[in-house]
Amino acid sequence: MNYKETLFFIAKCLTISLEDKNRDEIEIILKTTDVDWETVVKVSTSHYVFPAIYCNFKRADFLKYLPADLVDYMKHITNLNRDRNNQIIQQAKDLNSLLLENGVRPIFLKGTGNLLEGLYEDVAERMVGDIDFLFSEKDFFKAIDILKNDSYNIEENQSGFLPGFRHYPKLVKQENIAAVEIHKEVTIEKYRVEFNCKMISKDAQQINDFSVLSFKNQLSLSIISSQINDYGFELKNFSLRNAYDVFLLSKKVDTKKAISKFTKLKSSLNCFLANCNLVFGDLESLDYFKTKESEYYLKVFNKSLYNRKSNLKINFKLIMINLNRRFAIVCKSVFNREIRKWLLNTIKRKIRI
C-alpha cells in the first residue's frame, strides 16, 4: 500500500460506524486483501487517529479480521488514551468549577470541548493534547491570574505572552496531566473580523454546565485549526484527526451552510471540505461548493500524495512562513513597546540557553 492508498483506507475505516457503503467496502478489503498493517499503524499514528480506528473496528465487529497481536496493541493504546482522556475531562471539570466560582465562564475548544459535549461514542477515540478554552478580552487576564493563583505556571522554556497572539503560553500544574491554553482569539489576525470570541459567544452551547461552541462553529474551528493556524492550506497538508471531527460534525450540521457565513475564510474551509469528501469516499454529509479553486486544490493535493518522499518544497514553504512571521513581529516591535519588550526578553532567554 502506498501513502495515498493507506490514507484513503484509514479514512474510510473511520466512517464505518455511520456509513454503510464504506462499512461494506472495508469489510470486503479485510476479508480478501493482505492489508499492510505496519503502514496503517504508522500513518494512523502520525495522524493521531489510531484509537479511533480501533473503536470503529470494534463497533463494526471487524476486529476478527485483524491479526491478534495487532488487536492487542490497538486495545492497549486505546485503553491508555481512554484513561488519559478521563483524566483530562476531570481536570476540565475542576478548571470549569474554579473559573465559574471566580466569576468567569470558559468556552471549551477543540478536542476537550468535543469530549465534554459527547461528540464521540467512546471518549478514547480522540487524542487530545492540551485543554483549550476561550475568554473575552475583558476576562482573558483575569482567567490567567485565577489559574496562576491555583499553582498553574508557564511551561518551562516558553517565552512570555506575545501581545496580539491568539493564546497565552501553555500553563501547567504539577499534578495535572494536560497543559492549558487560554485563548482570547481562535485564529490569526487576518481572519479575526470574521471569527472571534464575540461571534462564538453568541450561540455557544451549555452542556452539563460546560460552555462549548455551536456545532457550526465547532466544524469551522476544526478546519481553521488545521488549514489556517497550522498552515495546512498553504502547505497542502491534511489532518485526519481534524477531518474525523469534521466528519462527525457533518452529521449534525449542513457543511455548506456552516461555511457560507464567511468571506475571507470560505475558500480555505471549502477546500478542506473538498479534501474530506475525497478521502472519506464522496459522502453526502460532506458537501462542499465545487469551484475552480476547490478543484485545483484537490488536483494539487492528489499530486502531493504521490510525492511524499520529496518534502523539500514543503519544508521551504514552512521556512518562508516562519521567516515572514518573525519579520512581521520585528516590524511591529518598532512601533509597539509591549511587542518590543517581548522580543528582547525572548532573545535574552535564548542567549542564556
mmCIF file of C-alpha atoms in Angstrom:
data_model
loop_
_atom_site.group_PDB
_atom_site.id
_atom_site.type_symbol
_atom_site.label_atom_id
_atom_site.label_comp_id
_atom_site.label_asym_id
_atom_site.label_seq_id
_atom_site.Cartn_x
_atom_site.Cartn_y
_atom_site.Cartn_z
ATOM 1 C CA MET A 1 0.000 0.000 0.000
ATOM 2 C CA ASN A 2 1.383 3.399 -0.947
ATOM 3 C CA TYR A 3 0.727 6.512 1.156
ATOM 4 C CA LYS A 4 -2.416 7.553 -0.747
ATOM 5 C CA GLU A 5 -3.968 4.078 -0.590
ATOM 6 C CA THR A 6 -3.188 3.878 3.121
ATOM 7 C CA LEU A 7 -4.608 7.340 3.864
ATOM 8 C CA PHE A 8 -7.857 6.624 1.991
ATOM 9 C CA PHE A 9 -8.185 3.188 3.638
ATOM 10 C CA ILE A 10 -7.737 4.698 7.117
ATOM 11 C CA ALA A 11 -10.186 7.498 6.349
ATOM 12 C CA LYS A 12 -12.906 5.071 5.268
ATOM 13 C CA CYS A 13 -12.239 2.919 8.346
ATOM 14 C CA LEU A 14 -13.069 5.975 10.458
ATOM 15 C CA THR A 15 -16.550 6.176 8.914
ATOM 16 C CA ILE A 16 -17.739 2.561 9.138
ATOM 17 C CA SER A 17 -19.859 3.138 12.243
ATOM 18 C CA LEU A 18 -22.025 5.647 10.365
ATOM 19 C CA GLU A 19 -21.628 4.890 6.644
ATOM 20 C CA ASP A 20 -22.925 1.526 5.374
ATOM 21 C CA LYS A 21 -21.294 2.000 1.953
ATOM 22 C CA ASN A 22 -17.842 2.325 3.462
ATOM 23 C CA ARG A 23 -18.537 -0.385 6.014
ATOM 24 C CA ASP A 24 -19.260 -2.899 3.242
ATOM 25 C CA GLU A 25 -16.213 -1.799 1.224
ATOM 26 C CA ILE A 26 -13.837 -2.073 4.194
ATOM 27 C CA GLU A 27 -15.201 -5.491 5.169
ATOM 28 C CA ILE A 28 -14.518 -6.811 1.671
ATOM 29 C CA ILE A 29 -10.957 -5.439 1.815
ATOM 30 C CA LEU A 30 -10.360 -7.004 5.217
ATOM 31 C CA LYS A 31 -11.672 -10.372 4.016
ATOM 32 C CA THR A 32 -9.899 -10.507 0.680
ATOM 33 C CA THR A 33 -6.797 -8.307 0.813
ATOM 34 C CA ASP A 34 -3.441 -8.637 2.526
ATOM 35 C CA VAL A 35 -3.501 -5.255 4.297
ATOM 36 C CA ASP A 36 -0.129 -3.667 5.060
ATOM 37 C CA TRP A 37 -0.859 -3.169 8.754
ATOM 38 C CA GLU A 38 2.591 -1.824 9.554
ATOM 39 C CA THR A 39 1.983 1.109 7.204
ATOM 40 C CA VAL A 40 -1.579 1.570 8.506
ATOM 41 C CA VAL A 41 -0.272 1.807 12.072
ATOM 42 C CA LYS A 42 2.458 4.241 11.045
ATOM 43 C CA VAL A 43 0.165 6.594 9.106
ATOM 44 C CA SER A 44 -2.776 6.460 11.525
ATOM 45 C CA THR A 45 -0.443 7.139 14.438
ATOM 46 C CA SER A 46 1.102 10.140 12.657
ATOM 47 C CA HIS A 47 -2.434 11.490 12.120
ATOM 48 C CA TYR A 48 -3.468 10.775 15.745
ATOM 49 C CA VAL A 49 -6.422 8.553 14.751
ATOM 50 C CA PHE A 50 -5.095 5.127 15.758
ATOM 51 C CA PRO A 51 -7.506 4.724 18.735
ATOM 52 C CA ALA A 52 -10.415 5.950 16.574
ATOM 53 C CA ILE A 53 -9.762 3.152 14.069
ATOM 54 C CA TYR A 54 -9.829 0.569 16.855
ATOM 55 C CA CYS A 55 -13.111 1.944 18.239
ATOM 56 C CA ASN A 56 -14.735 1.867 14.789
ATOM 57 C CA PHE A 57 -13.482 -1.668 14.088
ATOM 58 C CA LYS A 58 -14.790 -2.817 17.453
ATOM 59 C CA ARG A 59 -18.252 -1.290 16.904
ATOM 60 C CA ALA A 60 -18.437 -2.874 13.434
ATOM 61 C CA ASP A 61 -17.250 -6.268 14.744
ATOM 62 C CA PHE A 62 -14.262 -6.163 12.367
ATOM 63 C CA LEU A 63 -11.526 -6.956 14.884
ATOM 64 C CA LYS A 64 -11.934 -10.630 13.979
ATOM 65 C CA TYR A 65 -10.334 -9.874 10.595
ATOM 66 C CA LEU A 66 -7.157 -8.390 12.134
ATOM 67 C CA PRO A 67 -4.023 -10.161 13.408
ATOM 68 C CA ALA A 68 -4.395 -10.988 17.114
ATOM 69 C CA ASP A 69 -1.191 -9.210 18.144
ATOM 70 C CA LEU A 70 -2.331 -6.059 16.331
ATOM 71 C CA VAL A 71 -5.695 -6.144 18.110
ATOM 72 C CA ASP A 72 -3.938 -6.473 21.462
ATOM 73 C CA TYR A 73 -1.708 -3.500 20.641
ATOM 74 C CA MET A 74 -4.636 -1.374 19.444
ATOM 75 C CA LYS A 75 -6.610 -2.231 22.553
ATOM 76 C CA HIS A 76 -3.666 -1.320 24.784
ATOM 77 C CA ILE A 77 -3.098 2.084 23.138
ATOM 78 C CA THR A 78 -6.823 2.848 23.147
ATOM 79 C CA ASN A 79 -7.137 1.989 26.836
ATOM 80 C CA LEU A 80 -4.201 4.272 27.623
ATOM 81 C CA ASN A 81 -5.831 7.076 25.660
ATOM 82 C CA ARG A 82 -9.196 6.493 27.354
ATOM 83 C CA ASP A 83 -7.537 6.745 30.753
ATOM 84 C CA ARG A 84 -5.748 9.942 29.727
ATOM 85 C CA ASN A 85 -8.942 11.483 28.351
ATOM 86 C CA ASN A 86 -10.880 10.650 31.504
ATOM 87 C CA GLN A 87 -8.193 12.459 33.469
ATOM 88 C CA ILE A 88 -8.431 15.419 31.066
ATOM 89 C CA ILE A 89 -12.212 15.502 31.491
ATOM 90 C CA GLN A 90 -11.811 15.579 35.279
ATOM 91 C CA GLN A 91 -9.191 18.324 35.003
ATOM 92 C CA ALA A 92 -11.542 20.301 32.756
ATOM 93 C CA LYS A 93 -14.342 19.891 35.302
ATOM 94 C CA ASP A 94 -12.075 21.209 38.059
ATOM 95 C CA LEU A 95 -10.990 24.151 35.898
ATOM 96 C CA ASN A 96 -14.579 24.926 34.953
ATOM 97 C CA SER A 97 -15.658 24.954 38.608
ATOM 98 C CA LEU A 98 -12.668 27.102 39.628
ATOM 99 C CA LEU A 99 -13.302 29.692 36.928
ATOM 100 C CA LEU A 100 -17.078 29.819 37.475
ATOM 101 C CA GLU A 101 -16.546 30.315 41.206
ATOM 102 C CA ASN A 102 -14.401 33.342 40.332
ATOM 103 C CA GLY A 103 -16.968 34.893 38.023
ATOM 104 C CA VAL A 104 -15.684 33.932 34.561
ATOM 105 C CA ARG A 105 -17.086 31.284 32.212
ATOM 106 C CA PRO A 106 -14.700 29.484 29.848
ATOM 107 C CA ILE A 107 -15.779 28.288 26.408
ATOM 108 C CA PHE A 108 -14.008 24.967 25.857
ATOM 109 C CA LEU A 109 -12.463 24.494 22.417
ATOM 110 C CA LYS A 110 -11.273 21.752 20.079
ATOM 111 C CA GLY A 111 -10.643 18.235 21.418
ATOM 112 C CA THR A 112 -11.511 18.897 25.052
ATOM 113 C CA GLY A 113 -14.702 20.710 24.065
ATOM 114 C CA ASN A 114 -15.641 17.746 21.854
ATOM 115 C CA LEU A 115 -15.073 15.327 24.722
ATOM 116 C CA LEU A 116 -17.143 17.392 27.154
ATOM 117 C CA GLU A 117 -20.092 17.671 24.792
ATOM 118 C CA GLY A 118 -20.074 13.954 23.905
ATOM 119 C CA LEU A 119 -19.179 14.161 20.211
ATOM 120 C CA TYR A 120 -17.532 10.723 20.313
ATOM 121 C CA GLU A 121 -19.298 7.475 21.129
ATOM 122 C CA ASP A 122 -16.180 6.460 23.066
ATOM 123 C CA VAL A 123 -14.017 9.126 24.742
ATOM 124 C CA ALA A 124 -10.973 7.051 23.767
ATOM 125 C CA GLU A 125 -11.422 7.940 20.091
ATOM 126 C CA ARG A 126 -9.931 11.441 20.260
ATOM 127 C CA MET A 127 -6.257 12.025 21.021
ATOM 128 C CA VAL A 128 -6.071 15.322 22.927
ATOM 129 C CA GLY A 129 -3.004 17.408 23.677
ATOM 130 C CA ASP A 130 -3.944 20.481 25.688
ATOM 131 C CA ILE A 131 -7.056 21.861 27.327
ATOM 132 C CA ASP A 132 -8.044 24.916 25.294
ATOM 133 C CA PHE A 133 -10.626 27.470 26.284
ATOM 134 C CA LEU A 134 -11.688 30.909 25.164
ATOM 135 C CA PHE A 135 -12.358 34.176 27.004
ATOM 136 C CA SER A 136 -13.314 37.674 26.026
ATOM 137 C CA GLU A 137 -10.635 40.360 26.081
ATOM 138 C CA LYS A 138 -12.161 41.556 29.363
ATOM 139 C CA ASP A 139 -11.814 38.192 31.137
ATOM 140 C CA PHE A 140 -8.611 36.962 29.477
ATOM 141 C CA PHE A 141 -6.053 38.218 32.014
ATOM 142 C CA LYS A 142 -8.430 37.588 34.914
ATOM 143 C CA ALA A 143 -8.584 33.911 33.922
ATOM 144 C CA ILE A 144 -4.771 33.779 33.721
ATOM 145 C CA ASP A 145 -4.473 35.213 37.247
ATOM 146 C CA ILE A 146 -7.019 32.709 38.572
ATOM 147 C CA LEU A 147 -5.059 29.764 37.191
ATOM 148 C CA LYS A 148 -1.722 31.132 38.355
ATOM 149 C CA ASN A 149 -3.150 31.518 41.861
ATOM 150 C CA ASP A 150 -4.132 27.837 41.610
ATOM 151 C CA SER A 151 -0.490 26.804 41.024
ATOM 152 C CA TYR A 152 -0.531 26.816 37.218
ATOM 153 C CA ASN A 153 2.716 28.188 35.754
ATOM 154 C CA ILE A 154 4.082 28.894 32.286
ATOM 155 C CA GLU A 155 5.590 25.747 30.821
ATOM 156 C CA GLU A 156 9.365 25.635 31.070
ATOM 157 C CA ASN A 157 11.393 27.047 28.138
ATOM 158 C CA GLN A 158 8.444 29.055 26.778
ATOM 159 C CA SER A 159 8.574 32.759 26.046
ATOM 160 C CA GLY A 160 6.177 35.128 27.766
ATOM 161 C CA PHE A 161 2.921 36.255 26.199
ATOM 162 C CA LEU A 162 3.295 37.831 22.765
ATOM 163 C CA PRO A 163 0.806 40.746 22.584
ATOM 164 C CA GLY A 164 -1.677 40.105 19.791
ATOM 165 C CA PHE A 165 -1.111 36.333 19.733
ATOM 166 C CA ARG A 166 -4.250 34.231 19.975
ATOM 167 C CA HIS A 167 -3.448 32.480 23.255
ATOM 168 C CA TYR A 168 -1.339 32.795 26.379
ATOM 169 C CA PRO A 169 1.708 30.488 26.716
ATOM 170 C CA LYS A 170 0.885 26.995 27.939
ATOM 171 C CA LEU A 171 0.204 26.722 31.656
ATOM 172 C CA VAL A 172 0.940 23.534 33.573
ATOM 173 C CA LYS A 173 0.222 22.300 37.073
ATOM 174 C CA GLN A 174 2.470 19.641 38.540
ATOM 175 C CA GLU A 175 -0.135 17.012 39.424
ATOM 176 C CA ASN A 176 -2.322 17.512 36.332
ATOM 177 C CA ILE A 177 -1.985 15.597 33.085
ATOM 178 C CA ALA A 178 -2.669 18.315 30.487
ATOM 179 C CA ALA A 179 -1.272 21.751 29.750
ATOM 180 C CA VAL A 180 -3.789 24.586 29.445
ATOM 181 C CA GLU A 181 -4.030 27.172 26.675
ATOM 182 C CA ILE A 182 -6.091 30.266 27.480
ATOM 183 C CA HIS A 183 -7.330 31.891 24.259
ATOM 184 C CA LYS A 184 -8.702 35.315 23.514
ATOM 185 C CA GLU A 185 -8.659 34.615 19.762
ATOM 186 C CA VAL A 186 -9.008 31.407 17.747
ATOM 187 C CA THR A 187 -7.277 32.334 14.505
ATOM 188 C CA ILE A 188 -4.604 34.595 13.053
ATOM 189 C CA GLU A 189 -5.155 38.341 12.915
ATOM 190 C CA LYS A 190 -6.104 38.368 9.224
ATOM 191 C CA TYR A 191 -9.356 36.482 9.863
ATOM 192 C CA ARG A 192 -10.417 37.729 13.299
ATOM 193 C CA VAL A 193 -13.011 40.116 11.930
ATOM 194 C CA GLU A 194 -14.915 37.024 10.670
ATOM 195 C CA PHE A 195 -14.328 34.564 13.514
ATOM 196 C CA ASN A 196 -13.792 35.824 17.041
ATOM 197 C CA CYS A 197 -14.851 35.438 20.674
ATOM 198 C CA LYS A 198 -17.819 37.808 20.395
ATOM 199 C CA MET A 199 -19.232 35.875 17.461
ATOM 200 C CA ILE A 200 -18.579 32.488 19.069
ATOM 201 C CA SER A 201 -20.137 33.530 22.401
ATOM 202 C CA LYS A 202 -23.461 34.481 20.804
ATOM 203 C CA ASP A 203 -24.503 30.894 20.116
ATOM 204 C CA ALA A 204 -22.273 28.883 22.459
ATOM 205 C CA GLN A 205 -23.953 25.762 23.849
ATOM 206 C CA GLN A 206 -24.382 24.923 27.524
ATOM 207 C CA ILE A 207 -23.912 21.174 28.026
ATOM 208 C CA ASN A 208 -23.653 19.730 31.558
ATOM 209 C CA ASP A 209 -22.659 23.168 32.885
ATOM 210 C CA PHE A 210 -19.893 23.472 30.279
ATOM 211 C CA SER A 211 -19.839 26.097 27.550
ATOM 212 C CA VAL A 212 -18.798 24.771 24.142
ATOM 213 C CA LEU A 213 -19.053 26.070 20.597
ATOM 214 C CA SER A 214 -22.167 25.618 18.488
ATOM 215 C CA PHE A 215 -21.871 22.683 16.093
ATOM 216 C CA LYS A 216 -21.427 25.051 13.124
ATOM 217 C CA ASN A 217 -18.612 26.899 14.867
ATOM 218 C CA GLN A 218 -17.026 23.628 16.005
ATOM 219 C CA LEU A 219 -16.910 22.459 12.411
ATOM 220 C CA SER A 220 -15.414 25.771 11.301
ATOM 221 C CA LEU A 221 -12.792 25.788 14.062
ATOM 222 C CA SER A 222 -11.825 22.165 13.343
ATOM 223 C CA ILE A 223 -10.958 23.241 9.814
ATOM 224 C CA ILE A 224 -9.405 26.593 10.766
ATOM 225 C CA SER A 225 -7.074 24.942 13.286
ATOM 226 C CA SER A 226 -5.636 22.773 10.529
ATOM 227 C CA GLN A 227 -5.988 24.948 7.425
ATOM 228 C CA ILE A 228 -5.103 28.358 8.858
ATOM 229 C CA ASN A 229 -3.381 28.091 12.241
ATOM 230 C CA ASP A 230 -1.232 25.109 11.204
ATOM 231 C CA TYR A 231 -0.764 26.371 7.604
ATOM 232 C CA GLY A 232 -2.486 23.355 6.054
ATOM 233 C CA PHE A 233 -3.989 25.409 3.231
ATOM 234 C CA GLU A 234 -0.634 26.856 2.174
ATOM 235 C CA LEU A 235 1.315 23.611 2.591
ATOM 236 C CA LYS A 236 -1.450 21.357 1.209
ATOM 237 C CA ASN A 237 -1.190 19.304 4.396
ATOM 238 C CA PHE A 238 -4.174 17.277 5.578
ATOM 239 C CA SER A 239 -5.002 16.301 9.160
ATOM 240 C CA LEU A 240 -7.130 13.158 9.537
ATOM 241 C CA ARG A 241 -7.756 13.961 13.204
ATOM 242 C CA ASN A 242 -9.384 17.269 12.274
ATOM 243 C CA ALA A 243 -11.105 15.647 9.308
ATOM 244 C CA TYR A 244 -12.630 12.969 11.557
ATOM 245 C CA ASP A 245 -14.056 15.704 13.789
ATOM 246 C CA VAL A 246 -15.466 17.406 10.683
ATOM 247 C CA PHE A 247 -16.991 14.108 9.532
ATOM 248 C CA LEU A 248 -18.760 13.589 12.883
ATOM 249 C CA LEU A 249 -19.947 17.215 12.954
ATOM 250 C CA SER A 250 -21.216 16.916 9.372
ATOM 251 C CA LYS A 251 -23.857 14.559 10.773
ATOM 252 C CA LYS A 252 -25.156 17.448 12.895
ATOM 253 C CA VAL A 253 -24.937 20.462 10.562
ATOM 254 C CA ASP A 254 -25.115 21.360 6.880
ATOM 255 C CA THR A 255 -21.461 21.810 5.941
ATOM 256 C CA LYS A 256 -22.090 24.295 3.115
ATOM 257 C CA LYS A 257 -24.314 26.451 5.320
ATOM 258 C CA ALA A 258 -21.735 26.342 8.115
ATOM 259 C CA ILE A 259 -19.043 27.945 5.945
ATOM 260 C CA SER A 260 -21.328 30.246 3.932
ATOM 261 C CA LYS A 261 -21.276 32.956 6.608
ATOM 262 C CA PHE A 262 -17.587 33.600 5.906
ATOM 263 C CA THR A 263 -15.997 35.708 3.171
ATOM 264 C CA LYS A 264 -12.208 35.597 3.619
ATOM 265 C CA LEU A 265 -12.237 32.168 5.264
ATOM 266 C CA LYS A 266 -14.750 30.491 2.978
ATOM 267 C CA SER A 267 -12.355 29.310 0.283
ATOM 268 C CA SER A 268 -9.891 27.685 2.723
ATOM 269 C CA LEU A 269 -12.703 25.962 4.604
ATOM 270 C CA ASN A 270 -14.348 24.815 1.396
ATOM 271 C CA CYS A 271 -11.091 23.287 0.123
ATOM 272 C CA PHE A 272 -10.732 21.297 3.345
ATOM 273 C CA LEU A 273 -14.305 20.026 2.949
ATOM 274 C CA ALA A 274 -13.420 19.021 -0.607
ATOM 275 C CA ASN A 275 -10.461 17.032 0.739
ATOM 276 C CA CYS A 276 -12.659 15.390 3.373
ATOM 277 C CA ASN A 277 -15.210 14.424 0.729
ATOM 278 C CA LEU A 278 -12.429 12.904 -1.366
ATOM 279 C CA VAL A 279 -10.627 10.849 1.274
ATOM 280 C CA PHE A 280 -13.771 9.665 3.084
ATOM 281 C CA GLY A 281 -15.347 8.446 -0.153
ATOM 282 C CA ASP A 282 -17.756 11.063 -1.551
ATOM 283 C CA LEU A 283 -20.140 11.139 1.406
ATOM 284 C CA GLU A 284 -23.412 13.041 1.180
ATOM 285 C CA SER A 285 -22.922 14.809 4.521
ATOM 286 C CA LEU A 286 -19.532 16.212 3.451
ATOM 287 C CA ASP A 287 -20.945 18.528 0.825
ATOM 288 C CA TYR A 288 -18.889 21.450 -0.493
ATOM 289 C CA PHE A 289 -19.004 24.147 -3.162
ATOM 290 C CA LYS A 290 -17.481 22.829 -6.376
ATOM 291 C CA THR A 291 -15.438 25.801 -7.553
ATOM 292 C CA LYS A 292 -12.409 26.194 -9.799
ATOM 293 C CA GLU A 293 -10.288 26.765 -6.708
ATOM 294 C CA SER A 294 -11.539 23.647 -4.895
ATOM 295 C CA GLU A 295 -10.960 21.507 -7.981
ATOM 296 C CA TYR A 296 -7.448 22.902 -8.399
ATOM 297 C CA TYR A 297 -6.792 22.336 -4.691
ATOM 298 C CA LEU A 298 -7.880 18.696 -4.996
ATOM 299 C CA LYS A 299 -5.615 18.267 -8.007
ATOM 300 C CA VAL A 300 -2.590 19.646 -6.151
ATOM 301 C CA PHE A 301 -3.459 17.615 -3.040
ATOM 302 C CA ASN A 302 -3.740 14.405 -5.065
ATOM 303 C CA LYS A 303 -0.386 15.105 -6.690
ATOM 304 C CA SER A 304 1.239 15.679 -3.299
ATOM 305 C CA LEU A 305 0.130 12.222 -2.139
ATOM 306 C CA TYR A 306 2.343 10.628 -4.792
ATOM 307 C CA ASN A 307 5.379 12.690 -3.821
ATOM 308 C CA ARG A 308 5.614 12.086 -0.079
ATOM 309 C CA LYS A 309 9.334 11.282 -0.225
ATOM 310 C CA SER A 310 10.191 14.736 -1.569
ATOM 311 C CA ASN A 311 9.439 17.214 1.196
ATOM 312 C CA LEU A 312 11.910 19.912 0.133
ATOM 313 C CA LYS A 313 9.184 22.142 -1.318
ATOM 314 C CA ILE A 314 7.001 21.823 1.799
ATOM 315 C CA ASN A 315 9.952 22.442 4.112
ATOM 316 C CA PHE A 316 10.963 25.512 2.101
ATOM 317 C CA LYS A 317 7.402 26.892 2.294
ATOM 318 C CA LEU A 318 7.319 26.302 6.046
ATOM 319 C CA ILE A 319 10.661 28.059 6.495
ATOM 320 C CA MET A 320 9.388 31.033 4.488
ATOM 321 C CA ILE A 321 6.147 31.180 6.501
ATOM 322 C CA ASN A 322 8.087 31.220 9.784
ATOM 323 C CA LEU A 323 10.566 33.806 8.489
ATOM 324 C CA ASN A 324 7.724 36.067 7.339
ATOM 325 C CA ARG A 325 6.007 35.675 10.692
ATOM 326 C CA ARG A 326 9.182 36.599 12.580
ATOM 327 C CA PHE A 327 9.879 39.521 10.270
ATOM 328 C CA ALA A 328 6.345 40.812 10.927
ATOM 329 C CA ILE A 329 6.972 40.628 14.693
ATOM 330 C CA VAL A 330 10.219 42.594 14.320
ATOM 331 C CA CYS A 331 8.427 45.255 12.252
ATOM 332 C CA LYS A 332 5.623 45.557 14.787
ATOM 333 C CA SER A 333 8.127 45.829 17.631
ATOM 334 C CA VAL A 334 9.379 49.126 16.190
ATOM 335 C CA PHE A 335 6.015 50.745 16.931
ATOM 336 C CA ASN A 336 4.731 48.617 19.828
ATOM 337 C CA ARG A 337 6.563 48.789 23.157
ATOM 338 C CA GLU A 338 4.962 45.578 24.532
ATOM 339 C CA ILE A 339 5.995 43.554 21.491
ATOM 340 C CA ARG A 340 9.474 45.091 21.638
ATOM 341 C CA LYS A 341 9.749 44.065 25.288
ATOM 342 C CA TRP A 342 8.636 40.505 24.454
ATOM 343 C CA LEU A 343 11.139 40.263 21.602
ATOM 344 C CA LEU A 344 14.070 41.441 23.738
ATOM 345 C CA ASN A 345 13.141 39.049 26.559
ATOM 346 C CA THR A 346 12.899 36.171 24.082
ATOM 347 C CA ILE A 347 16.343 36.961 22.644
ATOM 348 C CA LYS A 348 17.858 37.178 26.144
ATOM 349 C CA ARG A 349 16.289 33.852 27.132
ATOM 350 C CA LYS A 350 17.665 32.109 24.042
ATOM 351 C CA ILE A 351 21.131 33.550 24.642
ATOM 352 C CA ARG A 352 21.074 32.193 28.209
ATOM 353 C CA ILE A 353 20.054 28.772 26.929
#
